[in-house]
Short mmCIF file of C-alpha atoms in Angstrom, two decimals:
data_model
loop_
_atom_site.label_atom_id
_atom_site.label_comp_id
_atom_site.label_asym_id
_atom_site.label_seq_id
_atom_site.Cartn_x
_atom_site.Cartn_y
_atom_site.Cartn_z
CA UNK J 1 -11.25 9.13 9.13
CA UNK J 2 -9.57 12.09 7.47
CA UNK J 3 -8.43 11.58 3.89
CA UNK J 4 -5.09 12.30 2.30
CA UNK J 5 -4.22 15.97 2.56
CA UNK J 6 -1.92 17.74 0.14
CA UNK J 7 -0.63 21.27 0.54
CA UNK J 8 -0.58 23.67 -1.07
CA UNK J 9 -3.34 23.17 -3.65
CA UNK J 10 -1.81 25.59 -6.14
CA UNK J 11 1.71 26.85 -6.73
CA UNK J 12 3.20 29.17 -9.30
CA UNK J 13 6.97 29.16 -9.61
CA UNK J 14 9.57 30.51 -12.00
CA UNK J 15 12.03 28.41 -13.98
CA UNK J 16 15.13 27.63 -11.97
CA UNK J 17 13.41 27.84 -8.59
CA UNK J 18 12.76 24.90 -6.32
CA UNK J 19 9.54 23.75 -4.70
CA UNK J 20 8.46 21.52 -1.83
CA UNK J 21 5.10 19.78 -1.74
CA UNK J 22 3.60 18.18 1.33
CA UNK J 23 1.39 15.14 1.89
CA UNK J 24 -0.30 13.88 5.04
CA UNK J 25 -1.50 10.29 4.62
CA UNK J 26 -4.50 8.60 6.16
CA UNK J 27 -3.85 7.70 9.77
CA UNK J 28 -2.30 4.25 10.01
CA UNK J 29 -1.06 4.20 6.43
CA UNK J 30 2.67 3.68 6.18
CA UNK J 31 3.14 3.90 2.43
CA UNK J 32 3.11 7.17 0.50
CA UNK J 33 3.48 7.31 -3.28
CA UNK J 34 3.83 10.33 -5.52
CA UNK J 35 2.57 10.68 -9.08
CA UNK J 36 2.87 13.33 -11.74
CA UNK J 37 -0.23 13.81 -13.86
CA UNK J 38 -0.15 15.66 -17.16
CA UNK J 39 -2.71 15.63 -19.99
CA UNK J 40 -0.33 13.94 -22.40
CA UNK J 41 1.41 11.45 -20.10
CA UNK J 42 -1.31 10.34 -17.71
CA UNK J 43 -0.26 9.17 -14.24
CA UNK J 44 3.49 8.80 -13.99
CA UNK J 45 4.98 7.18 -10.88
CA UNK J 46 7.63 9.24 -9.13
CA UNK J 47 8.52 7.28 -5.98
CA UNK J 48 7.14 5.44 -3.01
CA UNK J 49 8.13 5.60 0.63
CA UNK J 50 7.39 3.03 3.30
CA UNK J 51 8.43 3.50 6.92
CA UNK J 52 10.74 6.40 6.01
CA UNK J 53 12.58 4.41 3.31
CA UNK J 54 12.29 4.88 -0.42
CA UNK J 55 11.02 1.53 -1.59
CA UNK J 56 10.57 2.22 -5.28
CA UNK J 57 11.46 4.91 -7.76
CA UNK J 58 10.13 5.84 -11.18
CA UNK J 59 12.01 7.12 -14.18
CA UNK J 60 12.43 10.77 -13.28
CA UNK J 61 15.61 12.87 -13.09
CA UNK J 62 17.42 13.43 -9.83
CA UNK J 63 15.87 16.92 -9.57
CA UNK J 64 12.86 15.11 -8.14
CA UNK J 65 13.37 13.86 -4.61
CA UNK J 66 11.30 13.00 -1.61
CA UNK J 67 11.34 11.93 1.97
CA UNK J 68 9.07 10.50 4.60
CA UNK J 69 8.98 11.35 8.25
CA UNK J 70 8.43 9.09 11.25
CA UNK J 71 4.73 10.08 11.36
CA UNK J 72 4.41 8.92 7.70
CA UNK J 73 3.97 12.45 6.38
CA UNK J 74 5.89 12.94 3.17
CA UNK J 75 7.39 15.76 1.16
CA UNK J 76 8.60 15.89 -2.39
CA UNK J 77 11.04 18.45 -3.71
CA UNK J 78 11.72 19.56 -7.25
CA UNK J 79 14.86 21.61 -7.81
CA UNK J 80 15.83 23.76 -10.78
CA UNK J 81 12.28 23.86 -12.10
CA UNK J 82 11.66 23.53 -15.82
CA UNK J 83 8.56 24.51 -17.80
CA UNK J 84 7.85 20.82 -18.39
CA UNK J 85 7.45 20.27 -14.65
CA UNK J 86 4.09 22.01 -14.78
CA UNK J 87 1.63 19.32 -13.74
CA UNK J 88 -0.73 18.05 -11.08
CA UNK J 89 1.26 16.23 -8.41
CA UNK J 90 -0.71 13.57 -6.61
CA UNK J 91 0.09 11.84 -3.39
CA UNK J 92 -1.46 8.50 -2.48
CA UNK J 93 -1.30 6.55 0.74
CA UNK J 94 -1.94 2.90 1.47
CA UNK J 95 -1.36 0.41 4.25
CA UNK J 96 1.68 -0.66 2.29
CA UNK J 97 2.21 -3.98 3.99
CA UNK J 98 1.11 -5.88 0.89
CA UNK J 99 3.25 -3.91 -1.50
CA UNK J 100 1.15 -2.54 -4.33
CA UNK J 101 -1.61 -5.06 -3.81
CA UNK J 102 -3.74 -2.76 -1.70
CA UNK J 103 -5.91 0.22 -2.66
CA UNK J 104 -4.36 3.64 -3.07
CA UNK J 105 -6.05 6.62 -1.45
CA UNK J 106 -5.27 9.79 -3.36
CA UNK J 107 -5.23 13.38 -2.23
CA UNK J 108 -6.62 16.12 -4.45
CA UNK J 109 -3.18 17.09 -5.63
CA UNK J 110 -1.00 20.17 -5.90
CA UNK J 111 -1.26 22.03 -9.18
CA UNK J 112 2.22 23.34 -10.02
CA UNK J 113 2.65 25.92 -12.76
CA UNK J 114 6.16 26.87 -13.85
CA UNK J 115 6.52 30.13 -15.78
CA UNK B 1 7.95 -4.25 -16.64
CA UNK B 2 4.17 -4.14 -16.72
CA UNK B 3 2.37 -2.30 -19.52
CA UNK B 4 -1.33 -1.42 -19.34
CA UNK B 5 -3.37 -0.34 -22.35
CA UNK B 6 -6.80 1.20 -21.89
CA UNK B 7 -9.55 1.70 -24.46
CA UNK B 8 -11.36 3.79 -25.47
CA UNK B 9 -9.73 7.09 -24.59
CA UNK B 10 -13.09 8.87 -24.77
CA UNK B 11 -16.59 7.48 -24.44
CA UNK B 12 -19.89 9.29 -24.73
CA UNK B 13 -23.17 7.61 -23.79
CA UNK B 14 -26.75 8.62 -23.24
CA UNK B 15 -28.05 8.64 -19.69
CA UNK B 16 -29.39 5.20 -18.83
CA UNK B 17 -27.15 3.37 -21.29
CA UNK B 18 -24.28 1.09 -20.29
CA UNK B 19 -20.60 1.96 -20.58
CA UNK B 20 -17.71 -0.48 -20.95
CA UNK B 21 -14.02 0.33 -20.60
CA UNK B 22 -11.38 -2.29 -21.39
CA UNK B 23 -7.80 -2.72 -20.27
CA UNK B 24 -5.10 -5.20 -21.20
CA UNK B 25 -1.93 -5.94 -19.27
CA UNK B 26 1.29 -7.64 -20.22
CA UNK B 27 2.76 -9.22 -17.09
CA UNK B 28 1.10 -12.47 -16.01
CA UNK B 29 2.43 -11.86 -12.48
CA UNK B 30 -0.05 -8.98 -12.02
CA UNK B 31 -2.64 -10.03 -9.49
CA UNK B 32 -4.50 -6.90 -8.37
CA UNK B 33 -6.63 -4.77 -10.67
CA UNK B 34 -8.19 -1.58 -9.26
CA UNK B 35 -10.29 1.00 -11.06
CA UNK B 36 -10.21 4.68 -10.17
CA UNK B 37 -12.57 7.53 -10.98
CA UNK B 38 -11.24 11.06 -11.20
CA UNK B 39 -13.64 13.97 -11.14
CA UNK B 40 -12.63 17.46 -12.18
CA UNK B 41 -10.38 19.10 -9.62
CA UNK B 42 -10.04 15.98 -7.50
CA UNK B 43 -7.67 13.10 -7.12
CA UNK B 44 -8.54 9.60 -8.36
CA UNK B 45 -10.82 7.62 -6.08
CA UNK B 46 -11.06 3.83 -5.96
CA UNK B 47 -14.43 2.63 -7.21
CA UNK B 48 -13.91 -1.13 -7.48
CA UNK B 49 -11.08 -3.63 -7.53
CA UNK B 50 -10.59 -7.29 -8.31
CA UNK B 51 -7.92 -9.84 -7.48
CA UNK B 52 -6.62 -12.53 -9.77
CA UNK B 53 -8.41 -15.35 -7.96
CA UNK B 54 -11.81 -13.83 -8.85
CA UNK B 55 -13.38 -13.59 -12.30
CA UNK B 56 -16.05 -11.01 -11.64
CA UNK B 57 -17.05 -8.54 -8.96
CA UNK B 58 -20.10 -6.32 -8.75
CA UNK B 59 -21.04 -3.31 -6.65
CA UNK B 60 -24.46 -1.90 -7.45
CA UNK B 61 -24.23 -0.42 -10.97
CA UNK B 62 -20.53 -1.13 -11.36
CA UNK B 63 -18.92 -4.45 -12.23
CA UNK B 64 -15.45 -5.57 -13.18
CA UNK B 65 -14.55 -8.74 -15.07
CA UNK B 66 -11.13 -10.34 -15.36
CA UNK B 67 -9.85 -12.77 -17.97
CA UNK B 68 -6.43 -13.94 -16.79
CA UNK B 69 -5.81 -16.11 -19.82
CA UNK B 70 -6.30 -13.22 -22.21
CA UNK B 71 -4.78 -10.74 -19.78
CA UNK B 72 -7.62 -8.28 -19.95
CA UNK B 73 -10.13 -6.79 -17.56
CA UNK B 74 -13.12 -4.54 -18.06
CA UNK B 75 -15.23 -2.03 -16.17
CA UNK B 76 -18.97 -2.11 -16.75
CA UNK B 77 -21.27 0.69 -15.65
CA UNK B 78 -24.98 0.11 -16.09
CA UNK B 79 -27.79 2.67 -16.03
CA UNK B 80 -25.34 5.51 -16.39
CA UNK B 81 -26.10 8.85 -14.77
CA UNK B 82 -24.66 12.34 -15.42
CA UNK B 83 -22.64 12.09 -12.19
CA UNK B 84 -20.77 9.13 -13.70
CA UNK B 85 -19.07 11.63 -16.04
CA UNK B 86 -15.38 11.58 -15.12
CA UNK B 87 -12.03 10.13 -16.15
CA UNK B 88 -11.61 6.45 -15.31
CA UNK B 89 -8.24 4.77 -14.85
CA UNK B 90 -7.50 1.08 -14.70
CA UNK B 91 -4.36 -0.28 -13.07
CA UNK B 92 -2.57 -3.60 -12.86
CA UNK B 93 -0.25 -4.38 -10.01
CA UNK B 94 1.92 -6.99 -8.39
CA UNK B 95 3.82 -6.80 -5.16
CA UNK B 96 6.51 -4.41 -6.36
CA UNK B 97 4.93 -2.55 -9.26
CA UNK B 98 1.70 -0.83 -10.26
CA UNK B 99 0.97 0.63 -13.68
CA UNK B 100 -1.96 2.77 -14.75
CA UNK B 101 -3.79 2.90 -18.03
CA UNK B 102 -3.91 6.22 -19.85
CA UNK B 103 -7.49 6.90 -18.78
CA UNK B 104 -10.95 7.06 -20.36
CA UNK B 105 -12.97 10.25 -20.34
CA UNK B 106 -16.60 9.19 -19.94
CA UNK B 107 -19.34 11.70 -20.72
CA UNK B 108 -22.94 10.84 -19.87
CA UNK B 109 -25.39 13.03 -21.75
CA UNK B 110 -28.69 13.76 -19.99
#
């Protein structure tokens, strides 16, 4: 079974630009979660989608948004990029039917650098 | 909401020694406790998990123990090997929330 795929692996953007990251979950998984990982803040939860609906949202500004398609693939978008948005963005998929009580399967992330 | 504290933040052991990482959680409703290992350049990977109706679980050199009364759980790695060097994250979750610890960087010296 193929794992979680995130594209692109690396991105360099300029302040003020916007960016879209993509995540393809494991086949059969209906839940996709996004996390921001920085050295100082660890793994910070952004949002979770289940069957195309946002089911949960973390404490991030509205510049961070996401969506999920009918095939469970997900995208997240960050608008008006700031230097502090530089981070590793991780996507994780799970069956999702038990809420958060099932294992997360992470992709290898997208490394975003904002200059 | 749930709060998870993880200790130590860094741990260095000699190859063959044991390593123990401890986490505490605040919400007694948490009932699922996974552990993830993150190697350089990769995303976290599940290595073991435990549910609240179980006190201990073992998988080869890795074991996890859970004390619900004290609200803490621990990861035990025996006979450590250089390939165990990584960052380890604990997490505590309930149906509608999952929180991660801040991570432990484990270094196994050959």
